[in-house]
Amino acid sequence: MMNKGEVAKYRMADRMREAEQARLANEVWATRERSVPRTVKATTMLARALRPVRQLAESLRTIRRVAGHRVA
């Protein structure tokens, strides 16, 4: 079982990740709306926007395992 401090730390990290993900996704869509061709920069930005999703899924599995829950 995690104590309140640990839970708060993980929640704050999740919020920071979500904010960064939203910022990057907005950058990507703004770039695409301006009819900028899908350059290396746009592709890189899209990859950066999607990376936190994959990392979050991995970290949630790890957190559940550490917390003693059954991992899905």
CSV table of N, CA and C in Angstrom, one decimal:
chain,number,residue,atom,x,y,z
A,1,MET,N,0.8,-1.2,0.0
A,1,MET,CA,0.0,0.0,0.0
A,1,MET,C,0.9,1.2,0.0
A,2,MET,N,0.6,2.2,-0.8
A,2,MET,CA,1.3,3.4,-0.9
A,2,MET,C,0.8,4.4,0.1
A,3,ASN,N,1.7,5.2,0.7
A,3,ASN,CA,1.2,6.3,1.6
A,3,ASN,C,0.7,7.5,0.8
A,4,LYS,N,0.1,8.4,1.5
A,4,LYS,CA,-0.5,9.6,0.9
A,4,LYS,C,0.6,10.4,0.1
A,5,GLY,N,1.7,10.5,0.6
A,5,GLY,CA,2.8,11.3,0.0
A,5,GLY,C,3.2,10.6,-1.4
A,6,GLU,N,3.3,9.3,-1.4
A,6,GLU,CA,3.6,8.6,-2.7
A,6,GLU,C,2.5,8.8,-3.7
A,7,VAL,N,1.3,8.6,-3.2
A,7,VAL,CA,0.1,8.8,-4.2
A,7,VAL,C,0.1,10.2,-4.7
A,8,ALA,N,0.3,11.2,-3.9
A,8,ALA,CA,0.3,12.6,-4.4
A,8,ALA,C,1.5,12.8,-5.4
A,9,LYS,N,2.6,12.2,-5.1
A,9,LYS,CA,3.8,12.4,-6.0
A,9,LYS,C,3.4,11.8,-7.4
A,10,TYR,N,2.8,10.6,-7.4
A,10,TYR,CA,2.5,10.0,-8.7
A,10,TYR,C,1.4,10.8,-9.4
A,11,ARG,N,0.4,11.3,-8.6
A,11,ARG,CA,-0.6,12.1,-9.3
A,11,ARG,C,-0.1,13.4,-9.9
A,12,MET,N,0.8,14.0,-9.2
A,12,MET,CA,1.5,15.2,-9.7
A,12,MET,C,2.2,14.9,-11.0
A,13,ALA,N,3.0,13.8,-11.0
A,13,ALA,CA,3.7,13.4,-12.1
A,13,ALA,C,2.8,13.2,-13.3
A,14,ASP,N,1.7,12.5,-13.0
A,14,ASP,CA,0.7,12.2,-14.1
A,14,ASP,C,0.1,13.5,-14.7
A,15,ARG,N,-0.2,14.5,-13.8
A,15,ARG,CA,-0.7,15.8,-14.3
A,15,ARG,C,0.3,16.5,-15.1
A,16,MET,N,1.6,16.5,-14.7
A,16,MET,CA,2.6,17.1,-15.5
A,16,MET,C,2.7,16.5,-16.8
A,17,ARG,N,2.7,15.2,-16.9
A,17,ARG,CA,2.8,14.4,-18.1
A,17,ARG,C,1.6,14.8,-19.1
A,18,GLU,N,0.4,14.8,-18.5
A,18,GLU,CA,-0.8,15.1,-19.3
A,18,GLU,C,-0.7,16.5,-19.8
A,19,ALA,N,-0.2,17.5,-19.0
A,19,ALA,CA,-0.1,18.8,-19.5
A,19,ALA,C,0.9,18.9,-20.6
A,20,GLU,N,2.0,18.3,-20.5
A,20,GLU,CA,3.0,18.3,-21.6
A,20,GLU,C,2.5,17.6,-22.8
A,21,GLN,N,1.8,16.5,-22.6
A,21,GLN,CA,1.2,15.8,-23.8
A,21,GLN,C,0.2,16.7,-24.5
A,22,ALA,N,-0.7,17.4,-23.8
A,22,ALA,CA,-1.7,18.3,-24.4
A,22,ALA,C,-1.0,19.4,-25.1
A,23,ARG,N,0.1,20.0,-24.5
A,23,ARG,CA,0.8,21.1,-25.2
A,23,ARG,C,1.4,20.6,-26.5
A,24,LEU,N,2.0,19.5,-26.5
A,24,LEU,CA,2.6,19.0,-27.7
A,24,LEU,C,1.6,18.6,-28.7
A,25,ALA,N,0.5,18.0,-28.3
A,25,ALA,CA,-0.6,17.6,-29.3
A,25,ALA,C,-1.2,18.9,-29.9
A,26,ASN,N,-1.3,20.0,-29.1
A,26,ASN,CA,-1.8,21.2,-29.6
A,26,ASN,C,-0.9,21.8,-30.7
A,27,GLU,N,0.4,21.7,-30.4
A,27,GLU,CA,1.4,22.2,-31.3
A,27,GLU,C,1.3,21.4,-32.7
A,28,VAL,N,1.1,20.1,-32.6
A,28,VAL,CA,1.0,19.3,-33.8
A,28,VAL,C,-0.2,19.7,-34.6
A,29,TRP,N,-1.3,19.8,-33.9
A,29,TRP,CA,-2.6,20.1,-34.6
A,29,TRP,C,-2.5,21.5,-35.2
A,30,ALA,N,-1.9,22.5,-34.5
A,30,ALA,CA,-1.7,23.8,-35.0
A,30,ALA,C,-0.8,23.8,-36.3
A,31,THR,N,0.2,23.0,-36.2
A,31,THR,CA,1.1,22.9,-37.4
A,31,THR,C,0.4,22.3,-38.6
A,32,ARG,N,-0.5,21.3,-38.3
A,32,ARG,CA,-1.2,20.7,-39.4
A,32,ARG,C,-2.3,21.6,-40.0
A,33,GLU,N,-2.9,22.4,-39.1
A,33,GLU,CA,-4.0,23.3,-39.6
A,33,GLU,C,-3.5,24.3,-40.5
A,34,ARG,N,-2.3,24.8,-40.3
A,34,ARG,CA,-1.7,25.8,-41.2
A,34,ARG,C,-1.3,25.2,-42.5
A,35,SER,N,-1.7,24.0,-42.8
A,35,SER,CA,-1.3,23.4,-44.1
A,35,SER,C,0.2,23.2,-44.3
A,36,VAL,N,0.9,23.2,-43.2
A,36,VAL,CA,2.3,22.9,-43.3
A,36,VAL,C,2.5,21.5,-43.7
A,37,PRO,N,3.3,21.2,-44.7
A,37,PRO,CA,3.5,19.8,-45.1
A,37,PRO,C,4.1,19.0,-44.0
A,38,ARG,N,3.8,17.7,-44.0
A,38,ARG,CA,4.3,16.9,-42.9
A,38,ARG,C,5.8,16.7,-43.0
A,39,THR,N,6.5,17.6,-42.4
A,39,THR,CA,7.9,17.6,-42.5
A,39,THR,C,8.4,16.7,-41.4
A,40,VAL,N,9.7,16.6,-41.3
A,40,VAL,CA,10.4,15.8,-40.3
A,40,VAL,C,10.0,16.4,-38.9
A,41,LYS,N,9.9,17.8,-38.9
A,41,LYS,CA,9.6,18.5,-37.6
A,41,LYS,C,8.2,18.1,-37.2
A,42,ALA,N,7.2,18.1,-38.1
A,42,ALA,CA,5.9,17.7,-37.7
A,42,ALA,C,5.8,16.3,-37.2
A,43,THR,N,6.5,15.4,-37.9
A,43,THR,CA,6.5,14.0,-37.5
A,43,THR,C,7.2,13.8,-36.2
A,44,THR,N,8.2,14.5,-35.9
A,44,THR,CA,8.9,14.4,-34.7
A,44,THR,C,8.0,15.0,-33.5
A,45,MET,N,7.3,16.1,-33.8
A,45,MET,CA,6.4,16.6,-32.8
A,45,MET,C,5.3,15.6,-32.5
A,46,LEU,N,4.8,14.9,-33.5
A,46,LEU,CA,3.7,13.9,-33.3
A,46,LEU,C,4.2,12.8,-32.4
A,47,ALA,N,5.5,12.3,-32.8
A,47,ALA,CA,6.1,11.2,-32.0
A,47,ALA,C,6.3,11.7,-30.5
A,48,ARG,N,6.7,12.9,-30.3
A,48,ARG,CA,6.9,13.4,-29.0
A,48,ARG,C,5.6,13.5,-28.2
A,49,ALA,N,4.5,13.9,-28.9
A,49,ALA,CA,3.2,14.0,-28.3
A,49,ALA,C,2.7,12.6,-27.9
A,50,LEU,N,3.0,11.6,-28.6
A,50,LEU,CA,2.5,10.3,-28.3
A,50,LEU,C,3.3,9.5,-27.4
A,51,ARG,N,4.6,9.9,-27.2
A,51,ARG,CA,5.5,9.2,-26.3
A,51,ARG,C,5.0,9.1,-24.9
A,52,PRO,N,4.5,10.2,-24.3
A,52,PRO,CA,4.0,10.1,-22.9
A,52,PRO,C,2.9,9.1,-22.7
A,53,VAL,N,2.1,8.9,-23.7
A,53,VAL,CA,1.0,7.9,-23.6
A,53,VAL,C,1.5,6.5,-23.4
A,54,ARG,N,2.5,6.2,-24.2
A,54,ARG,CA,3.2,4.9,-24.1
A,54,ARG,C,3.9,4.8,-22.7
A,55,GLN,N,4.6,5.8,-22.3
A,55,GLN,CA,5.3,5.8,-21.1
A,55,GLN,C,4.4,5.7,-19.9
A,56,LEU,N,3.2,6.4,-20.0
A,56,LEU,CA,2.2,6.4,-18.9
A,56,LEU,C,1.7,5.0,-18.7
A,57,ALA,N,1.4,4.3,-19.9
A,57,ALA,CA,0.9,3.0,-19.8
A,57,ALA,C,1.9,2.0,-19.1
A,58,GLU,N,3.1,2.2,-19.5
A,58,GLU,CA,4.2,1.4,-18.9
A,58,GLU,C,4.3,1.7,-17.4
A,59,SER,N,4.3,2.9,-17.0
A,59,SER,CA,4.5,3.3,-15.6
A,59,SER,C,3.3,2.9,-14.8
A,60,LEU,N,2.1,2.9,-15.3
A,60,LEU,CA,0.9,2.5,-14.6
A,60,LEU,C,1.0,1.0,-14.3
A,61,ARG,N,1.5,0.2,-15.3
A,61,ARG,CA,1.7,-1.2,-15.0
A,61,ARG,C,2.7,-1.4,-13.9
A,62,THR,N,3.8,-0.7,-14.0
A,62,THR,CA,4.8,-0.8,-12.9
A,62,THR,C,4.3,-0.4,-11.6
A,63,ILE,N,3.5,0.7,-11.5
A,63,ILE,CA,3.0,1.2,-10.2
A,63,ILE,C,2.1,0.2,-9.6
A,64,ARG,N,1.2,-0.4,-10.5
A,64,ARG,CA,0.3,-1.4,-10.0
A,64,ARG,C,1.0,-2.6,-9.4
A,65,ARG,N,2.1,-3.0,-10.1
A,65,ARG,CA,2.9,-4.1,-9.7
A,65,ARG,C,3.5,-3.8,-8.4
A,66,VAL,N,4.1,-2.6,-8.3
A,66,VAL,CA,4.8,-2.2,-7.0
A,66,VAL,C,3.8,-2.1,-5.9
A,67,ALA,N,2.6,-1.6,-6.2
A,67,ALA,CA,1.6,-1.4,-5.1
A,67,ALA,C,1.0,-2.8,-4.7
A,68,GLY,N,1.3,-3.8,-5.4
A,68,GLY,CA,0.8,-5.1,-5.0
A,68,GLY,C,-0.5,-5.5,-5.6
A,69,HIS,N,-1.0,-4.7,-6.6
A,69,HIS,CA,-2.2,-5.0,-7.3
A,69,HIS,C,-1.9,-6.0,-8.4
A,70,ARG,N,-2.9,-6.7,-8.8
A,70,ARG,CA,-2.8,-7.6,-9.9
A,70,ARG,C,-2.6,-6.8,-11.2
A,71,VAL,N,-1.6,-7.2,-12.0
A,71,VAL,CA,-1.4,-6.4,-13.2
A,71,VAL,C,-2.3,-7.0,-14.3
A,72,ALA,N,-2.9,-6.0,-15.0
A,72,ALA,CA,-3.8,-6.5,-16.1
A,72,ALA,C,-3.0,-6.9,-17.3
